[in-house]
Every structure is written in C-alpha cells, then in structure tokens.
PDB file of N, CA and C in Angstrom:
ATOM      1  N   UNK A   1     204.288 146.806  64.406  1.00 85.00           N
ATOM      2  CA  UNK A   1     205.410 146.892  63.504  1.00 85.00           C
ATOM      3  C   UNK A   1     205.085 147.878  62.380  1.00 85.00           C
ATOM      4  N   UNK A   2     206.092 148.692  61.924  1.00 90.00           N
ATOM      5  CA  UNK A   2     205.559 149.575  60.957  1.00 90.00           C
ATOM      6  C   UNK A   2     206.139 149.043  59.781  1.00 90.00           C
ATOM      7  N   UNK A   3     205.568 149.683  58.573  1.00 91.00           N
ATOM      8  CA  UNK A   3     206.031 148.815  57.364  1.00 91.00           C
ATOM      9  C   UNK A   3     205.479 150.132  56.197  1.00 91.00           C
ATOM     10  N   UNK A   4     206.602 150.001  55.236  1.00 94.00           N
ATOM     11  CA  UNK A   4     206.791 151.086  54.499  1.00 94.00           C
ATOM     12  C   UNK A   4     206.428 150.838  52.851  1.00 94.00           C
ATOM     13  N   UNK A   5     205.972 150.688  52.271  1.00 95.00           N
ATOM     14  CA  UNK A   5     205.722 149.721  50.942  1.00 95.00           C
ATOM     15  C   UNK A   5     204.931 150.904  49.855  1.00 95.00           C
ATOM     16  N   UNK A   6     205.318 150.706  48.629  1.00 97.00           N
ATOM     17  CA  UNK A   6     204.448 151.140  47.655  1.00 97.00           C
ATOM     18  C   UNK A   6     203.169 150.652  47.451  1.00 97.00           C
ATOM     19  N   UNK A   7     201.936 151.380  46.945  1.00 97.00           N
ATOM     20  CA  UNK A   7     200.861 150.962  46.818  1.00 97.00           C
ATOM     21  C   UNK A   7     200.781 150.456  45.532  1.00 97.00           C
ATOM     22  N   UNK A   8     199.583 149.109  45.101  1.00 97.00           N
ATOM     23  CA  UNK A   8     200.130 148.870  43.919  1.00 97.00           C
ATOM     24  C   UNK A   8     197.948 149.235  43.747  1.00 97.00           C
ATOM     25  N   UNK A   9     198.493 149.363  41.556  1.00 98.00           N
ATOM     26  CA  UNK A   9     196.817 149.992  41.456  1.00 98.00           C
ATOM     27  C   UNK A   9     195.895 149.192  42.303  1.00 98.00           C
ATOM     28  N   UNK A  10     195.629 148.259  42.391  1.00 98.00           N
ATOM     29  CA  UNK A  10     194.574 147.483  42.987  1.00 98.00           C
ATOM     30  C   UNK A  10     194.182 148.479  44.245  1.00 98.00           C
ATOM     31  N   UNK A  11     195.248 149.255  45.165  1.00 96.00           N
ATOM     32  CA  UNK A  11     195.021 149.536  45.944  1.00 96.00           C
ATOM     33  C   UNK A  11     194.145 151.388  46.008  1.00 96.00           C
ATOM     34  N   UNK A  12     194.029 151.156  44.732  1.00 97.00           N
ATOM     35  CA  UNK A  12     193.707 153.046  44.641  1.00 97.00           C
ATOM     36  C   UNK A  12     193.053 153.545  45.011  1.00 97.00           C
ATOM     37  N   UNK A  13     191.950 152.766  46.017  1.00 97.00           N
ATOM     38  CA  UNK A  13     190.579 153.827  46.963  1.00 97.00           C
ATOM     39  C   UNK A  13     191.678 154.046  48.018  1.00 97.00           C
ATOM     40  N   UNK A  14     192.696 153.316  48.952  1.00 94.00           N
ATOM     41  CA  UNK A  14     193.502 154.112  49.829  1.00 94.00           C
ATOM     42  C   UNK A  14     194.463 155.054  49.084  1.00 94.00           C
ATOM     43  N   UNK A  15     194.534 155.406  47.752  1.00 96.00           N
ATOM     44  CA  UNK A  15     195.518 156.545  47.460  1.00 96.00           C
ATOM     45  C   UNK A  15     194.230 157.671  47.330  1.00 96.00           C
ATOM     46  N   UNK A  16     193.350 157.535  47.147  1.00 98.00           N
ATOM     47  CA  UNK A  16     192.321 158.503  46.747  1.00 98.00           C
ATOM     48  C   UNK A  16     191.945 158.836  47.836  1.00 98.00           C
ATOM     49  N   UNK A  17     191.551 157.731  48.674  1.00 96.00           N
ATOM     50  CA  UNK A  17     191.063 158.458  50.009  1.00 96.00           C
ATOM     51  C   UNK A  17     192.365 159.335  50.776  1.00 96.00           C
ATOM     52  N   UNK A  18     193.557 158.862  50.613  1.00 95.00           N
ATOM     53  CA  UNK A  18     194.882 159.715  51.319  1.00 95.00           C
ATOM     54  C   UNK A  18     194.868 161.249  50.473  1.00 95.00           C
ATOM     55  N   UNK A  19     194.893 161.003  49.523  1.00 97.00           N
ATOM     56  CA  UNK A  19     194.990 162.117  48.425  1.00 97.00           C
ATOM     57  C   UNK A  19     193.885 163.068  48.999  1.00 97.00           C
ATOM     58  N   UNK A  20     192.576 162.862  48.176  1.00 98.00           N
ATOM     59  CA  UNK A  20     191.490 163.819  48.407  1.00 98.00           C
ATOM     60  C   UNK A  20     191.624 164.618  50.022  1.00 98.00           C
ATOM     61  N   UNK A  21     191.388 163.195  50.610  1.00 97.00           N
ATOM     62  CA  UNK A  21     192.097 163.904  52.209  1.00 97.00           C
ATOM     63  C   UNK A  21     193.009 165.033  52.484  1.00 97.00           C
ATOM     64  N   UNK A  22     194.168 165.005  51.735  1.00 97.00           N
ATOM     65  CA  UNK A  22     195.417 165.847  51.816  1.00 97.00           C
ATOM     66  C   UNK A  22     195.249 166.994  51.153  1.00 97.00           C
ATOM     67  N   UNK A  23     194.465 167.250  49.909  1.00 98.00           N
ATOM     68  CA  UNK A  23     193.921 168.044  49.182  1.00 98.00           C
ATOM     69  C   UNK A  23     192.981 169.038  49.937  1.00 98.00           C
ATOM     70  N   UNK A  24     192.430 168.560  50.853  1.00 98.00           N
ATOM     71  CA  UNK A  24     190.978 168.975  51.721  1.00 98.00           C
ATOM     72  C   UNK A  24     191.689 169.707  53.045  1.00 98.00           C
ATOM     73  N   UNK A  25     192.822 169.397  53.453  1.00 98.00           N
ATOM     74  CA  UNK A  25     193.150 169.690  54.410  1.00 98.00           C
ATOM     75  C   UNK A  25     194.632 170.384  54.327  1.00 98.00           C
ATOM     76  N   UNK A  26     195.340 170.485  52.909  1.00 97.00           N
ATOM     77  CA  UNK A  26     196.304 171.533  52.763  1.00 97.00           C
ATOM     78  C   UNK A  26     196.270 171.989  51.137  1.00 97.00           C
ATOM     79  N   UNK A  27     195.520 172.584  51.045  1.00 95.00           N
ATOM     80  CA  UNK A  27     195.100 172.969  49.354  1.00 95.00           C
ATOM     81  C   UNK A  27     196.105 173.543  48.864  1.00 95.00           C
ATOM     82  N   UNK A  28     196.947 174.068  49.928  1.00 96.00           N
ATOM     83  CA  UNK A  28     197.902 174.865  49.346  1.00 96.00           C
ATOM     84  C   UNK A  28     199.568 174.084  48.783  1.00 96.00           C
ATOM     85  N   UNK A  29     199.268 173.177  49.254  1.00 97.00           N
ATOM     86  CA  UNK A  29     200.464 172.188  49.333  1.00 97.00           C
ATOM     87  C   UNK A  29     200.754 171.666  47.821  1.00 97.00           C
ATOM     88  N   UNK A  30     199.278 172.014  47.180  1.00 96.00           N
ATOM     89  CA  UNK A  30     199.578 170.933  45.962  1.00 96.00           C
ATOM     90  C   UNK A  30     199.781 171.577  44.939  1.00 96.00           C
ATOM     91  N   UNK A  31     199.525 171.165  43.710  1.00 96.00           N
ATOM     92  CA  UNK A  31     199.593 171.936  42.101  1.00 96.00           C
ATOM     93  C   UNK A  31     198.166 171.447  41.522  1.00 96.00           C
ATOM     94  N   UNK A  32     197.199 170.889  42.585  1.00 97.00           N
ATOM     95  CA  UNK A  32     196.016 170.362  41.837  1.00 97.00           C
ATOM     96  C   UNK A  32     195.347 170.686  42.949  1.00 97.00           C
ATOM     97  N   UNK A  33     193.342 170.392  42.718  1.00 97.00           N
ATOM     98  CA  UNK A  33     192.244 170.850  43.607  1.00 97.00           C
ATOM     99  C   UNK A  33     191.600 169.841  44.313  1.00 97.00           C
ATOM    100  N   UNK A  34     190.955 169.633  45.365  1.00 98.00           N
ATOM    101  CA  UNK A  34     190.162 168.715  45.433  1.00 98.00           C
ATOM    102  C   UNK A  34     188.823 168.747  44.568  1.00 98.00           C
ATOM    103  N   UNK A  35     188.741 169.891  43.882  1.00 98.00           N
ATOM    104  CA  UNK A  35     187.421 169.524  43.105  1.00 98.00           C
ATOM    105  C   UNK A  35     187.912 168.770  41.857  1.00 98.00           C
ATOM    106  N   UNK A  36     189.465 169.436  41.060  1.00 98.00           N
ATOM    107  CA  UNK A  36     189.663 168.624  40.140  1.00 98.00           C
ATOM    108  C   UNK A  36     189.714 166.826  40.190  1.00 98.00           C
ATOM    109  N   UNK A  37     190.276 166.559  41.632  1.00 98.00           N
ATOM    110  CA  UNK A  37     190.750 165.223  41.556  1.00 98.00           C
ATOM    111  C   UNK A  37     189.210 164.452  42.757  1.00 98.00           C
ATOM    112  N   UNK A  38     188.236 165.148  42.693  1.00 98.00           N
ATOM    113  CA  UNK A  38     187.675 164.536  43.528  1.00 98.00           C
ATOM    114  C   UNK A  38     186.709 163.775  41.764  1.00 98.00           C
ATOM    115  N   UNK A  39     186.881 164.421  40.966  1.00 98.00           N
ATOM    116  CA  UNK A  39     186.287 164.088  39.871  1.00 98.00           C
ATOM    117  C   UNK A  39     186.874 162.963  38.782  1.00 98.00           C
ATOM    118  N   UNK A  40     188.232 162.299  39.201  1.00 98.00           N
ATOM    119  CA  UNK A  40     188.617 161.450  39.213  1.00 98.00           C
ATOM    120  C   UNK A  40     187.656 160.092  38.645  1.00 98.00           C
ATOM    121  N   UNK A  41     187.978 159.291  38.140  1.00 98.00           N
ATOM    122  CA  UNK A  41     187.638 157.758  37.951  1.00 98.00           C
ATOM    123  C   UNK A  41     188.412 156.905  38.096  1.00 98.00           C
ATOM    124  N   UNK A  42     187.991 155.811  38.645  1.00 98.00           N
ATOM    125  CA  UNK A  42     188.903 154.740  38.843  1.00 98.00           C
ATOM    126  C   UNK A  42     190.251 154.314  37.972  1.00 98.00           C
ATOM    127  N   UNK A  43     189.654 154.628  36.677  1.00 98.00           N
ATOM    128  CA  UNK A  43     191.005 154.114  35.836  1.00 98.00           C
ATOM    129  C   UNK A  43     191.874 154.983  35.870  1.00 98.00           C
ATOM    130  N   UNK A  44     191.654 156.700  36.360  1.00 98.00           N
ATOM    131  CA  UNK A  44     192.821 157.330  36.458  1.00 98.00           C
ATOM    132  C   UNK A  44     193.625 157.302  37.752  1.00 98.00           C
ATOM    133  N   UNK A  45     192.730 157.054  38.904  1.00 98.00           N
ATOM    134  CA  UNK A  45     193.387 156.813  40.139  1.00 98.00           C
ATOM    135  C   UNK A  45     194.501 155.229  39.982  1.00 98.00           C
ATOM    136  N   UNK A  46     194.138 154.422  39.062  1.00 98.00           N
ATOM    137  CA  UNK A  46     194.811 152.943  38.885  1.00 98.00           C
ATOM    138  C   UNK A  46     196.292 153.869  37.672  1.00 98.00           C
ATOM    139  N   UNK A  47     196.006 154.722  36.737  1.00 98.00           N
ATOM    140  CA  UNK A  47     197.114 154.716  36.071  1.00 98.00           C
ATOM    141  C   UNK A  47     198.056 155.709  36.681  1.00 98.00           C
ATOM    142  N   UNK A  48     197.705 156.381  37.996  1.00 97.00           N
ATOM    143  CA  UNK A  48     198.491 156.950  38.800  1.00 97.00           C
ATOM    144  C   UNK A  48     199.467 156.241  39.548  1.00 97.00           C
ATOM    145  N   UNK A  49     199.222 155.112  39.616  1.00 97.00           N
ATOM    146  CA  UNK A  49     199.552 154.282  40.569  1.00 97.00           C
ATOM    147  C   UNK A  49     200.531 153.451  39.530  1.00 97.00           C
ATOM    148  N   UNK A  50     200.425 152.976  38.290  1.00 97.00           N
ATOM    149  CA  UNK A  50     200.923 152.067  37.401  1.00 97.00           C
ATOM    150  C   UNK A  50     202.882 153.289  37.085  1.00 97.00           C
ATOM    151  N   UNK A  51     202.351 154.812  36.897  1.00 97.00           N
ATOM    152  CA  UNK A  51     202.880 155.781  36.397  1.00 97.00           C
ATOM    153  C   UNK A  51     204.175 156.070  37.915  1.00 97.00           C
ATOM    154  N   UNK A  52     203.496 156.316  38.674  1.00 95.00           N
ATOM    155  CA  UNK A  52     204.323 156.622  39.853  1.00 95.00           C
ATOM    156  C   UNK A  52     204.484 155.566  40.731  1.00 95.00           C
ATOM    157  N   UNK A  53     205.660 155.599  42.047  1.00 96.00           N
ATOM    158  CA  UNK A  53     205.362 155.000  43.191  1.00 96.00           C
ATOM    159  C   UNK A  53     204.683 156.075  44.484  1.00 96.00           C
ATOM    160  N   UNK A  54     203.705 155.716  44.912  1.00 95.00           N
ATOM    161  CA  UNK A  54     203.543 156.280  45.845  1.00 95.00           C
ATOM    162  C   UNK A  54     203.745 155.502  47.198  1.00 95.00           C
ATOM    163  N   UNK A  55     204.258 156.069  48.170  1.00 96.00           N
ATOM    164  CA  UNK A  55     205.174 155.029  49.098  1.00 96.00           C
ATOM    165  C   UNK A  55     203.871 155.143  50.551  1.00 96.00           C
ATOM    166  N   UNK A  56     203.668 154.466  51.566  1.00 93.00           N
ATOM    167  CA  UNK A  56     202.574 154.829  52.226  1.00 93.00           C
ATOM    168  C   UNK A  56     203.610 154.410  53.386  1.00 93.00           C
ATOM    169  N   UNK A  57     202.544 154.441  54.805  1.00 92.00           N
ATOM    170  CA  UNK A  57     203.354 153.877  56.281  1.00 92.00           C
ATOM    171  C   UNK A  57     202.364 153.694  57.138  1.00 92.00           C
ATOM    172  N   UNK A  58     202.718 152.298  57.329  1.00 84.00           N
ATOM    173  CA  UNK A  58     201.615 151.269  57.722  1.00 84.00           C
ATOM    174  C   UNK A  58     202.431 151.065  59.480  1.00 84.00           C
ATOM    175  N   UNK A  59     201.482 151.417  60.413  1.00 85.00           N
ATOM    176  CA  UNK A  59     201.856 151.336  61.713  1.00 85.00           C
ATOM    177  C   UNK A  59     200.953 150.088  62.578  1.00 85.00           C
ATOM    178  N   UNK A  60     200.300 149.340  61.674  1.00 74.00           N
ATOM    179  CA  UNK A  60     199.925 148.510  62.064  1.00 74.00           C
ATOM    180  C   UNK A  60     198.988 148.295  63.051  1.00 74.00           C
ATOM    181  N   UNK A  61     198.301 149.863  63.352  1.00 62.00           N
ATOM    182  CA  UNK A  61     197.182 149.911  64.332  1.00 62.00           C
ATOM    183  C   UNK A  61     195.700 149.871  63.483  1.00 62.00           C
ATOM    184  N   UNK A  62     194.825 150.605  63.766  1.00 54.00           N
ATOM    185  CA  UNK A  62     193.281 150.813  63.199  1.00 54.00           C
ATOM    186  C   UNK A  62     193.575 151.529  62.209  1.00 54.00           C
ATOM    187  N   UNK A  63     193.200 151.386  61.281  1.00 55.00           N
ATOM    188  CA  UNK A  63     193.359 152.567  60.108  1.00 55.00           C
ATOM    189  C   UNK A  63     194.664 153.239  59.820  1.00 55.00           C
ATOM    190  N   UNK A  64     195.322 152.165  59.953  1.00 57.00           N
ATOM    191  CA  UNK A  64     197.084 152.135  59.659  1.00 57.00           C
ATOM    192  C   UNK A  64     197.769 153.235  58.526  1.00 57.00           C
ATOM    193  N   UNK A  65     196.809 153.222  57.575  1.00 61.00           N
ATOM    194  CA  UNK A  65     197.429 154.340  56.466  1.00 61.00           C
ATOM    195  C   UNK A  65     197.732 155.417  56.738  1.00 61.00           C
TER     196      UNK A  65
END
C-alpha cells in the first residue's frame, strides 16, 4: 500500500538522508550544495521540518522512502 504523509522533525535523518542524497545526485536542481547542507546539525535539519512540510511516499517495500 502506498502512503503519502508529511515528515514530522523527529523524523529528520530520513529528510537528510533524502536531501543530501538528492543534492549528490542532481546538484543542479537545487539553490543549495551538498557541502553546504552536508554540514548541517540536527537542530537545523528538525527546524526545517517544524518551518516547512516536506511530503515523502512510502510504498511499503524495503527502504520505502
């Protein structure tokens, strides 16, 4: 079943790991670096999350994100 949901902060190593990922693999896509945001700390990856919704899609297999 797939399932579509916002991430809430608690969840911010899967926005960081999606992020940095996406950063690494289309640099061009963004307005930021993976070196800037790989330098990140937890409390800014949590007030990203408090600030925005970021929406994810969960397919319910291995590593669903």
């Amino acid at each position: 079943m797939t399932e579509v949901r916002p991430l809430t902060p608690d969840e911010w190593r899967v926005y960081r790991d999606l992020r940095l990922r996406a950063l690494a693999d289309s640099p061009d896509a963004f307005a930021s670096t993976l070196q800037r945001e790989s330098a990140f700390v937890e409390s800014d990856w949590r007030l990203r999350l408090v600030q925005r919704v970021v929406v994810v899609v969960l397919d319910g297999g291995p590593g669903s994100v």
